């Protein structure tokens, strides 16, 4: 069974080889390769589509151990930098839009929950967020922000319904209007990934959220049924 310690060990091994990545796709490929190296008896798939469940869904990495499936969703979000690491130049963009990227990460957690709670072959899963933008792991002392429910800084606890604040603009919420519903209770803890410079952008940290089925599957399935029908009714 794939455990969080397996993921941490693999991440630590990867950080010794690759301290920075050109893109999310680069990170995805490197991590999948490292997972295969550490778990040679497992099958690793990229952009896996569980067509029998939802043909439109794609999972960044799927690790298969016989009849057990472990979905892994990734986010690689960067602050701008131009640096040389191991004789390679990395020119990273400033992704910005932290509010919607927090939303998207927590939506990944919700997507994994829906697989874990509703389909027995999915045993547990992981949502992983790698960044050199310290605003993600640093606590904000602003009392009211439009994305307060979606904050993912150190020691935040995420559970239940997460929704936009009243100040959130139409442009911010476009395509992300619906609240998120998390069944699990997640305390968020960041760990160091790499340090490539003393500049503000020079430290990378990683957040690993483990998703597993710790509740009664019938009650959870019913809650998701109610939630999804509520969303469908709002769109009509």
Coordinates of N, CA and C in Angstrom, one line a residue:
X1 N 0.8 -1.2 0.0 CA 0.0 0.0 0.0 C 0.9 1.3 0.0
X2 N 0.5 2.2 -0.8 CA 1.2 3.5 -0.9 C 0.9 4.3 0.3
X3 N 1.9 4.7 1.1 CA 1.7 5.5 2.3 C 2.3 6.9 2.1
X4 N 1.9 7.8 3.0 CA 2.5 9.1 3.0 C 4.0 9.1 3.1
X5 N 4.5 8.2 4.0 CA 5.9 8.1 4.1 C 6.6 7.7 2.8
X6 N 6.0 6.8 2.0 CA 6.5 6.5 0.7 C 6.6 7.7 -0.2
X7 N 5.6 8.6 -0.1 CA 5.6 9.8 -0.9 C 6.7 10.7 -0.4
X8 N 6.8 10.9 0.9 CA 7.8 11.8 1.5 C 9.2 11.3 1.1
X9 N 9.5 10.0 1.2 CA 10.8 9.4 0.9 C 11.1 9.7 -0.6
X10 N 10.1 9.5 -1.5 CA 10.3 9.7 -2.9 C 10.6 11.2 -3.2
X11 N 9.8 12.1 -2.5 CA 10.0 13.5 -2.7 C 11.4 13.9 -2.2
X12 N 11.8 13.4 -1.1 CA 13.2 13.8 -0.6 C 14.3 13.3 -1.5
X13 N 14.1 12.1 -2.1 CA 15.0 11.6 -3.1 C 15.1 12.5 -4.3
X14 N 13.9 12.9 -4.8 CA 13.8 13.7 -6.0 C 14.5 15.1 -5.7
X15 N 14.3 15.6 -4.5 CA 14.9 16.9 -4.2 C 16.4 16.9 -4.3
X16 N 17.0 15.8 -4.1 CA 18.4 15.7 -4.2 C 18.9 15.7 -5.6
X17 N 18.0 15.4 -6.5 CA 18.4 15.4 -8.0 C 17.9 16.6 -8.7
X18 N 16.7 17.0 -8.4 CA 16.0 18.2 -9.0 C 15.5 19.2 -8.0
X19 N 16.2 20.3 -7.9 CA 15.8 21.3 -6.9 C 14.8 22.2 -7.4
X20 N 14.6 22.2 -8.7 CA 13.7 23.2 -9.4 C 13.2 22.5 -10.7
X21 N 12.1 23.0 -11.2 CA 11.5 22.4 -12.4 C 11.1 23.5 -13.4
X22 N 11.2 23.1 -14.7 CA 10.8 24.1 -15.7 C 9.3 24.4 -15.8
X23 N 8.5 23.4 -15.4 CA 7.1 23.5 -15.5 C 6.4 22.4 -14.7
X24 N 5.1 22.5 -14.6 CA 4.4 21.4 -13.9 C 4.5 20.1 -14.6
X25 N 4.5 20.1 -15.9 CA 4.7 18.8 -16.6 C 6.1 18.2 -16.3
X26 N 7.1 19.1 -16.2 CA 8.4 18.6 -15.9 C 8.4 18.0 -14.5
X27 N 7.8 18.6 -13.5 CA 7.6 18.1 -12.2 C 6.9 16.7 -12.2
X28 N 5.8 16.7 -13.0 CA 5.0 15.5 -13.1 C 5.8 14.3 -13.6
X29 N 6.5 14.5 -14.6 CA 7.3 13.4 -15.2 C 8.4 13.0 -14.3
X30 N 9.1 14.0 -13.6 CA 10.2 13.6 -12.7 C 9.7 12.8 -11.5
X31 N 8.6 13.3 -11.0 CA 8.0 12.6 -9.8 C 7.6 11.2 -10.2
X32 N 6.9 11.0 -11.3 CA 6.4 9.7 -11.7 C 7.6 8.8 -11.9
X33 N 8.7 9.3 -12.5 CA 9.8 8.4 -12.7 C 10.5 8.0 -11.4
X34 N 10.5 8.9 -10.5 CA 11.1 8.6 -9.1 C 10.2 7.6 -8.4
X35 N 8.9 7.8 -8.5 CA 8.0 6.8 -7.9 C 8.2 5.4 -8.5
X36 N 8.3 5.3 -9.8 CA 8.6 4.0 -10.4 C 9.9 3.4 -9.9
X37 N 10.9 4.3 -9.7 CA 12.2 3.8 -9.3 C 12.1 3.2 -7.9
X38 N 11.3 3.9 -7.0 CA 11.2 3.5 -5.6 C 10.2 2.3 -5.4
X39 N 9.3 2.2 -6.3 CA 8.3 1.2 -6.2 C 8.2 0.4 -7.5
X40 N 9.2 -0.4 -7.9 CA 9.3 -1.0 -9.2 C 8.2 -2.0 -9.5
X41 N 7.6 -2.5 -8.5 CA 6.5 -3.5 -8.8 C 5.2 -2.9 -9.1
X42 N 5.1 -1.5 -9.0 CA 3.9 -0.8 -9.2 C 3.9 -0.3 -10.7
X43 N 2.7 -0.1 -11.2 CA 2.5 0.6 -12.5 C 2.2 2.0 -12.3
X44 N 2.9 2.9 -13.0 CA 2.7 4.3 -12.9 C 2.1 4.9 -14.2
X45 N 1.0 5.6 -14.2 CA 0.4 6.2 -15.3 C 0.3 7.7 -15.2
X46 N 0.5 8.4 -16.3 CA 0.4 9.8 -16.4 C -0.9 10.2 -17.1
X47 N -1.6 11.3 -16.6 CA -2.8 11.7 -17.2 C -3.8 10.6 -17.3
X48 N -4.0 9.8 -16.3 CA -4.9 8.7 -16.3 C -6.3 9.2 -16.3
X49 N -7.1 8.6 -17.2 CA -8.6 8.9 -17.3 C -9.4 7.7 -16.8
X50 N -10.1 7.9 -15.6 CA -11.0 6.8 -15.2 C -12.3 6.8 -16.0
X51 N -12.2 6.4 -17.2 CA -13.3 6.5 -18.2 C -14.6 5.9 -17.7
X52 N -14.5 4.8 -16.9 CA -15.7 4.2 -16.4 C -16.4 5.0 -15.3
X53 N -15.7 6.0 -14.8 CA -16.3 6.8 -13.8 C -16.7 8.2 -14.4
X54 N -15.7 8.8 -15.0 CA -15.9 10.2 -15.6 C -14.9 10.3 -16.7
X55 N -15.3 10.2 -18.0 CA -14.4 10.3 -19.1 C -13.7 11.7 -19.2
X56 N -14.3 12.7 -18.6 CA -13.7 14.0 -18.7 C -12.6 14.2 -17.6
X57 N -12.5 13.3 -16.7 CA -11.5 13.5 -15.6 C -10.1 12.9 -16.0
X58 N -9.1 13.7 -15.6 CA -7.7 13.2 -15.8 C -6.9 13.4 -14.5
X59 N -6.3 12.3 -14.1 CA -5.5 12.3 -12.9 C -4.0 12.5 -13.3
X60 N -3.3 13.4 -12.6 CA -1.9 13.7 -13.0 C -1.1 12.4 -13.0
X61 N -1.1 11.7 -11.9 CA -0.3 10.5 -11.7 C -1.2 9.4 -11.1
X62 N -1.3 8.2 -11.6 CA -2.0 7.1 -11.0 C -0.9 6.0 -10.7
X63 N -0.9 5.6 -9.5 CA 0.0 4.5 -9.1 C -0.9 3.3 -8.9
X64 N -0.6 2.2 -9.6 CA -1.4 0.9 -9.5 C -0.6 -0.2 -8.8
X65 N -1.2 -0.8 -7.8 CA -0.6 -1.9 -7.2 C -1.6 -3.1 -7.2
X66 N -1.5 -3.9 -8.2 CA -2.4 -5.0 -8.5 C -3.8 -4.4 -8.6
X67 N -4.8 -4.6 -7.7 CA -6.1 -4.1 -7.9 C -6.4 -2.8 -7.1
X68 N -5.3 -2.2 -6.6 CA -5.4 -1.0 -5.8 C -4.9 0.2 -6.6
X69 N -5.7 1.3 -6.6 CA -5.3 2.5 -7.3 C -5.1 3.7 -6.3
X70 N -4.0 4.5 -6.6 CA -3.6 5.6 -5.8 C -3.5 6.8 -6.7
X71 N -4.5 7.7 -6.7 CA -4.4 8.9 -7.5 C -3.5 10.0 -6.8
X72 N -2.8 10.7 -7.6 CA -1.9 11.8 -7.2 C -2.2 13.0 -8.1
X73 N -2.6 14.1 -7.5 CA -2.8 15.4 -8.2 C -1.6 16.4 -7.8
X74 N -1.1 17.1 -8.8 CA 0.0 18.0 -8.6 C -0.3 19.5 -8.9
X75 N 0.3 20.3 -8.2 CA 0.3 21.8 -8.5 C 1.8 22.2 -8.4
X76 N 2.3 22.9 -9.4 CA 3.6 23.5 -9.4 C 3.4 25.0 -9.8
X77 N 3.4 25.9 -8.7 CA 3.1 27.3 -8.9 C 4.3 28.1 -8.5
X78 N 4.7 29.0 -9.3 CA 6.0 29.7 -9.1 C 5.9 31.2 -9.0
X79 N 6.8 31.8 -8.2 CA 7.1 33.2 -8.3 C 8.2 33.4 -9.3
X80 N 8.3 34.5 -10.0 CA 9.2 34.8 -11.1 C 10.7 34.6 -10.6
X81 N 11.5 34.0 -11.4 CA 12.9 34.0 -11.1 C 13.7 33.6 -12.4
X82 N 14.9 34.0 -12.4 CA 15.8 33.7 -13.5 C 17.1 33.3 -12.9
X83 N 17.4 32.0 -12.9 CA 18.5 31.4 -12.2 C 19.2 30.2 -12.9
X84 N 20.4 30.0 -12.5 CA 21.1 28.8 -13.0 C 21.2 27.8 -11.9
X85 N 20.8 26.6 -12.2 CA 20.9 25.4 -11.2 C 21.5 24.2 -12.0
X86 N 22.6 23.7 -11.5 CA 23.2 22.6 -12.1 C 23.4 22.8 -13.6
X87 N 23.9 24.0 -13.9 CA 24.3 24.4 -15.3 C 23.2 24.5 -16.3
X88 N 21.9 24.6 -15.7 CA 20.8 24.8 -16.6 C 20.1 26.1 -16.1
X89 N 19.6 26.9 -17.1 CA 19.0 28.1 -16.8 C 17.5 27.9 -16.7
X90 N 16.9 28.4 -15.6 CA 15.5 28.3 -15.3 C 14.9 29.7 -15.3
X91 N 14.0 30.0 -16.2 CA 13.3 31.3 -16.3 C 11.9 31.0 -16.0
X92 N 11.5 31.2 -14.7 CA 10.2 30.8 -14.3 C 9.2 32.1 -14.2
X93 N 8.0 31.8 -14.6 CA 7.0 32.9 -14.6 C 6.5 33.2 -13.2
X94 N 5.9 34.4 -13.1 CA 5.2 34.7 -11.9 C 3.7 34.3 -12.1
X95 N 3.3 33.2 -11.6 CA 1.9 32.7 -11.8 C 0.8 33.6 -11.2
X96 N 1.1 34.2 -10.0 CA 0.1 35.1 -9.4 C -1.2 34.4 -9.2
X97 N -2.3 35.2 -9.1 CA -3.6 34.7 -8.9 C -3.7 33.6 -7.8
X98 N -3.1 34.0 -6.7 CA -3.0 33.0 -5.6 C -4.4 32.5 -5.1
X99 N -5.4 33.4 -5.2 CA -6.7 33.0 -4.7 C -7.3 31.8 -5.5
X100 N -7.2 31.9 -6.8 CA -7.8 30.8 -7.6 C -6.9 29.6 -7.6
X101 N -5.7 29.7 -7.4 CA -4.8 28.6 -7.4 C -5.0 27.8 -6.1
X102 N -5.3 28.5 -5.0 CA -5.7 27.8 -3.7 C -7.0 27.1 -3.9
X103 N -7.9 27.7 -4.6 CA -9.2 27.0 -4.8 C -9.0 25.8 -5.7
X104 N -8.1 25.9 -6.7 CA -7.9 24.7 -7.6 C -7.2 23.6 -6.8
X105 N -6.3 23.9 -5.9 CA -5.7 22.8 -5.2 C -6.7 22.1 -4.3
X106 N -7.5 22.9 -3.6 CA -8.5 22.2 -2.7 C -9.5 21.5 -3.5
X107 N -9.8 21.9 -4.7 CA -10.7 21.2 -5.6 C -10.1 19.8 -5.9
X108 N -8.7 19.8 -6.1 CA -8.0 18.5 -6.3 C -8.3 17.6 -5.2
X109 N -8.2 18.1 -3.9 CA -8.5 17.3 -2.8 C -9.9 16.7 -2.8
X110 N -10.9 17.6 -3.2 CA -12.3 17.1 -3.3 C -12.4 16.1 -4.4
X111 N -11.8 16.2 -5.5 CA -11.8 15.3 -6.6 C -11.3 13.9 -6.1
X112 N -10.2 13.9 -5.4 CA -9.6 12.7 -4.9 C -10.6 12.0 -3.9
X113 N -11.2 12.8 -3.0 CA -12.2 12.3 -2.1 C -13.3 11.6 -2.8
X114 N -13.8 12.1 -3.8 CA -14.9 11.5 -4.5 C -14.5 10.2 -5.1
X115 N -13.3 10.0 -5.5 CA -12.8 8.7 -6.0 C -12.7 7.7 -4.9
X116 N -12.0 8.2 -3.8 CA -11.8 7.3 -2.6 C -13.1 6.8 -2.0
X117 N -14.0 7.8 -1.8 CA -15.2 7.4 -1.0 C -16.2 6.7 -1.8
X118 N -16.2 6.7 -3.2 CA -17.2 6.2 -4.0 C -16.8 4.9 -4.8
X119 N -15.5 4.6 -4.8 CA -15.0 3.5 -5.6 C -13.9 2.7 -4.9
X120 N -14.2 1.5 -4.6 CA -13.4 0.7 -3.7 C -12.0 0.5 -4.1
X121 N -11.8 0.5 -5.5 CA -10.4 0.3 -5.9 C -9.4 1.4 -5.6
X122 N -10.0 2.6 -5.3 CA -9.2 3.7 -5.0 C -9.0 3.8 -3.5
X123 N -7.8 3.4 -3.0 CA -7.6 3.2 -1.6 C -7.3 4.5 -0.8
X124 N -6.4 5.3 -1.4 CA -6.1 6.6 -0.8 C -5.4 7.4 -1.9
X125 N -5.3 8.7 -1.7 CA -4.7 9.5 -2.7 C -3.9 10.7 -2.1
X126 N -3.3 11.5 -3.0 CA -2.5 12.6 -2.5 C -2.6 13.8 -3.4
X127 N -2.7 15.0 -2.8 CA -2.7 16.2 -3.5 C -1.4 16.9 -3.0
X128 N -0.6 17.3 -4.0 CA 0.7 17.9 -3.7 C 0.9 19.2 -4.4
X129 N 1.4 20.2 -3.6 CA 1.6 21.6 -4.1 C 3.0 22.0 -3.8
X130 N 3.7 22.3 -4.9 CA 5.1 22.7 -4.8 C 5.3 24.1 -5.3
X131 N 5.9 25.0 -4.5 CA 6.0 26.4 -4.9 C 7.2 27.1 -4.2
X132 N 7.6 28.2 -4.9 CA 8.6 29.1 -4.3 C 8.0 30.4 -3.9
X133 N 6.7 30.5 -3.9 CA 5.9 31.7 -3.6 C 5.5 31.6 -2.1
X134 N 6.2 32.4 -1.2 CA 5.9 32.2 0.2 C 4.6 32.6 0.7
X135 N 3.8 33.3 -0.2 CA 2.4 33.7 0.2 C 1.5 32.5 0.4
X136 N 1.9 31.4 -0.1 CA 1.0 30.2 0.1 C 1.2 29.6 1.4
X137 N 2.4 29.6 2.0 CA 2.6 28.9 3.3 C 2.6 29.9 4.4
X138 N 2.6 31.2 4.2 CA 2.6 32.2 5.2 C 1.2 32.6 5.6
X139 N 1.0 32.7 6.9 CA -0.3 33.1 7.4 C -0.6 34.5 7.1
X140 N -1.8 34.8 6.7 CA -2.3 36.2 6.5 C -3.0 36.7 7.7
X141 N -2.8 37.9 8.1 CA -3.4 38.4 9.3 C -4.6 39.4 8.9
X142 N -4.9 39.4 7.6 CA -6.1 40.2 7.2 C -7.3 39.4 7.6
X143 N -8.2 40.2 8.3 CA -9.4 39.5 8.8 C -10.4 39.0 7.8
X144 N -10.6 39.8 6.7 CA -11.5 39.4 5.7 C -10.8 39.5 4.3
X145 N -10.7 38.3 3.7 CA -10.2 38.3 2.3 C -11.2 37.4 1.5
X146 N -11.2 37.7 0.2 CA -12.2 37.0 -0.6 C -12.0 35.5 -0.7
X147 N -10.7 35.0 -0.4 CA -10.4 33.6 -0.4 C -10.1 33.0 0.9
X148 N -10.6 33.6 2.0 CA -10.3 33.2 3.3 C -10.5 31.7 3.5
X149 N -11.6 31.1 3.0 CA -11.8 29.7 3.2 C -10.8 28.8 2.5
X150 N -10.2 29.4 1.4 CA -9.3 28.6 0.6 C -7.8 28.7 1.0
X151 N -7.5 29.4 2.1 CA -6.1 29.6 2.5 C -5.5 28.3 2.8
X152 N -4.3 28.1 2.4 CA -3.6 26.8 2.6 C -2.3 27.0 3.3
X153 N -2.2 28.0 4.1 CA -0.9 28.3 4.9 C -0.7 27.3 6.0
X154 N 0.5 27.3 6.5 CA 0.9 26.4 7.6 C -0.1 26.4 8.7
X155 N -0.5 25.2 9.2 CA -1.4 24.9 10.3 C -2.8 25.2 10.0
X156 N -3.2 25.6 8.8 CA -4.6 25.7 8.5 C -5.3 24.3 8.5
X157 N -6.5 24.3 8.9 CA -7.3 23.1 8.9 C -8.5 23.3 7.9
X158 N -8.6 22.4 7.0 CA -9.6 22.5 5.9 C -10.6 21.3 6.1
X159 N -11.9 21.7 6.1 CA -12.9 20.7 6.2 C -14.3 21.3 5.9
X160 N -15.2 20.5 5.5 CA -16.6 21.0 5.3 C -16.7 21.9 4.1
X161 N -17.7 22.8 4.1 CA -17.9 23.6 2.9 C -17.0 24.8 2.9
X162 N -16.4 25.1 1.8 CA -15.4 26.2 1.6 C -16.0 27.1 0.5
X163 N -16.2 28.3 0.7 CA -16.8 29.2 -0.3 C -16.1 30.6 -0.3
X164 N -16.3 31.3 -1.4 CA -15.8 32.6 -1.6 C -16.4 33.6 -0.6
X165 N -15.6 34.6 -0.3 CA -16.1 35.7 0.6 C -16.9 36.6 -0.3
X166 N -17.6 37.5 0.4 CA -18.5 38.4 -0.3 C -17.8 39.4 -1.2
X167 N -16.5 39.6 -0.9 CA -15.7 40.6 -1.7 C -15.2 40.0 -3.0
X168 N -15.3 38.7 -3.2 CA -14.8 38.1 -4.4 C -15.5 38.6 -5.6
X169 N -14.7 39.0 -6.6 CA -15.3 39.6 -7.8 C -15.8 38.5 -8.8
X170 N -16.6 38.9 -9.8 CA -17.1 38.0 -10.8 C -15.9 37.4 -11.6
X171 N -14.9 38.2 -11.9 CA -13.8 37.7 -12.7 C -13.0 36.7 -11.9
X172 N -12.8 36.9 -10.6 CA -12.1 35.9 -9.8 C -12.8 34.6 -9.8
X173 N -14.1 34.6 -9.6 CA -14.9 33.3 -9.5 C -15.3 32.7 -10.8
X174 N -15.0 33.3 -11.9 CA -15.4 32.8 -13.2 C -14.9 31.4 -13.4
X175 N -15.8 30.4 -13.6 CA -15.5 29.0 -13.8 C -15.2 28.3 -12.5
X176 N -15.3 29.1 -11.3 CA -15.1 28.5 -10.0 C -16.1 29.0 -9.0
X177 N -17.3 29.2 -9.5 CA -18.4 29.8 -8.7 C -18.8 28.9 -7.5
X178 N -18.8 27.6 -7.7 CA -19.4 26.7 -6.7 C -18.5 26.6 -5.5
X179 N -19.1 26.4 -4.3 CA -18.4 26.1 -3.1 C -17.7 24.7 -3.2
X180 N -16.7 24.4 -2.4 CA -16.1 23.1 -2.3 C -16.6 22.4 -1.1
X181 N -16.7 21.1 -1.2 CA -17.2 20.3 0.0 C -16.2 19.2 0.3
X182 N -15.5 19.4 1.4 CA -14.5 18.4 1.9 C -15.1 17.6 3.0
X183 N -15.0 16.2 2.8 CA -15.5 15.3 3.8 C -14.4 15.1 4.9
X184 N -13.2 15.1 4.6 CA -12.1 14.9 5.5 C -11.8 16.1 6.3
X185 N -10.9 15.9 7.3 CA -10.4 17.0 8.1 C -8.9 17.1 7.9
X186 N -8.4 18.1 7.3 CA -7.0 18.2 6.9 C -6.2 19.3 7.6
X187 N -5.2 19.0 8.4 CA -4.3 20.0 8.9 C -3.1 20.1 8.0
X188 N -2.9 21.3 7.5 CA -1.9 21.5 6.5 C -0.5 21.8 7.1
X189 N 0.5 21.0 6.6 CA 1.9 21.2 7.1 C 2.8 21.2 5.9
X190 N 3.5 22.3 5.7 CA 4.5 22.4 4.7 C 5.9 21.9 5.1
X191 N 6.6 21.4 4.2 CA 8.0 21.0 4.5 C 8.9 21.6 3.4
X192 N 10.2 21.8 3.8 CA 11.2 22.3 2.9 C 11.4 21.3 1.7
X193 N 11.5 21.9 0.5 CA 11.9 21.0 -0.6 C 13.3 21.3 -1.1
X194 N 13.6 22.6 -1.3 CA 15.0 22.9 -1.8 C 15.2 24.4 -1.5
X195 N 16.5 24.8 -1.5 CA 16.9 26.2 -1.4 C 17.9 26.4 -2.5
X196 N 17.6 27.3 -3.4 CA 18.5 27.6 -4.5 C 19.1 29.0 -4.5
X197 N 18.6 29.8 -3.6 CA 19.1 31.2 -3.5 C 18.7 31.8 -2.2
X198 N 19.4 32.9 -1.8 CA 19.0 33.7 -0.7 C 17.9 34.7 -1.0
X199 N 17.6 34.8 -2.3 CA 16.5 35.7 -2.7 C 15.2 35.2 -2.2
X200 N 14.2 36.1 -2.2 CA 12.9 35.8 -1.7 C 12.3 34.6 -2.4
X201 N 12.6 34.5 -3.7 CA 12.0 33.4 -4.5 C 12.9 32.1 -4.4
X202 N 13.9 32.1 -3.6 CA 14.9 31.0 -3.6 C 14.6 29.8 -2.8
X203 N 13.5 29.8 -2.1 CA 13.2 28.6 -1.3 C 11.9 28.0 -1.8
X204 N 12.0 26.7 -2.1 CA 10.8 25.9 -2.5 C 10.3 25.1 -1.3
X205 N 9.0 25.1 -1.1 CA 8.3 24.3 -0.1 C 7.3 23.5 -0.7
X206 N 6.9 22.4 0.0 CA 6.0 21.4 -0.6 C 4.9 21.1 0.4
X207 N 3.7 21.0 0.0 CA 2.5 20.6 0.8 C 2.0 19.3 0.3
X208 N 1.9 18.3 1.2 CA 1.4 17.0 0.8 C 0.1 16.7 1.6
X209 N -1.0 16.5 1.0 CA -2.2 16.2 1.7 C -2.6 14.8 1.3
X210 N -2.7 14.0 2.4 CA -3.1 12.6 2.2 C -4.6 12.5 2.3
X211 N -5.3 11.8 1.4 CA -6.7 11.7 1.4 C -7.0 10.2 1.5
X212 N -7.8 9.8 2.5 CA -8.2 8.4 2.7 C -9.6 8.4 3.2
X213 N -10.2 7.2 3.1 CA -11.6 7.0 3.4 C -11.7 6.7 4.9
X214 N -12.1 7.7 5.7 CA -12.2 7.5 7.2 C -13.6 7.6 7.6
X215 N -14.5 7.6 6.7 CA -16.0 7.8 7.1 C -16.8 6.7 6.4
X216 N -18.0 6.6 6.9 CA -19.0 5.7 6.3 C -19.3 6.0 4.9
X217 N -19.0 5.1 4.0 CA -19.1 5.4 2.6 C -20.5 5.7 2.1
X218 N -21.5 5.2 2.8 CA -22.9 5.4 2.4 C -23.3 6.9 2.7
X219 N -23.0 7.3 3.9 CA -23.3 8.7 4.2 C -22.6 9.7 3.4
X220 N -21.3 9.4 3.1 CA -20.5 10.3 2.3 C -21.1 10.4 0.9
X221 N -21.4 9.2 0.3 CA -21.9 9.2 -1.1 C -23.2 10.0 -1.1
X222 N -24.1 9.9 -0.1 CA -25.3 10.6 -0.1 C -25.0 12.1 -0.1
X223 N -24.0 12.5 0.7 CA -23.7 13.9 0.8 C -23.2 14.5 -0.5
X224 N -22.4 13.7 -1.2 CA -22.0 14.1 -2.5 C -23.1 14.2 -3.5
X225 N -24.1 13.2 -3.4 CA -25.2 13.2 -4.3 C -26.0 14.5 -4.1
X226 N -26.3 14.9 -2.8 CA -27.0 16.1 -2.5 C -26.2 17.3 -3.0
X227 N -24.9 17.4 -2.8 CA -24.1 18.5 -3.2 C -24.1 18.7 -4.7
X228 N -23.9 17.6 -5.4 CA -23.8 17.7 -6.9 C -25.2 18.0 -7.5
X229 N -26.3 17.6 -6.9 CA -27.6 18.0 -7.4 C -27.9 19.4 -7.1
X230 N -27.4 19.9 -6.0 CA -27.5 21.3 -5.6 C -26.8 22.2 -6.6
X231 N -25.6 21.8 -7.0 CA -24.8 22.5 -8.0 C -25.6 22.5 -9.4
X232 N -26.1 21.3 -9.8 CA -26.8 21.2 -11.0 C -28.0 22.1 -11.1
X233 N -28.7 22.2 -9.9 CA -29.9 23.0 -9.9 C -29.6 24.5 -10.0
X234 N -28.4 24.9 -9.4 CA -28.0 26.3 -9.5 C -27.7 26.7 -11.0
X235 N -27.2 25.7 -11.8 CA -26.8 26.0 -13.1 C -28.0 26.0 -14.1
X236 N -29.1 25.5 -13.7 CA -30.3 25.5 -14.6 C -30.9 26.9 -14.7

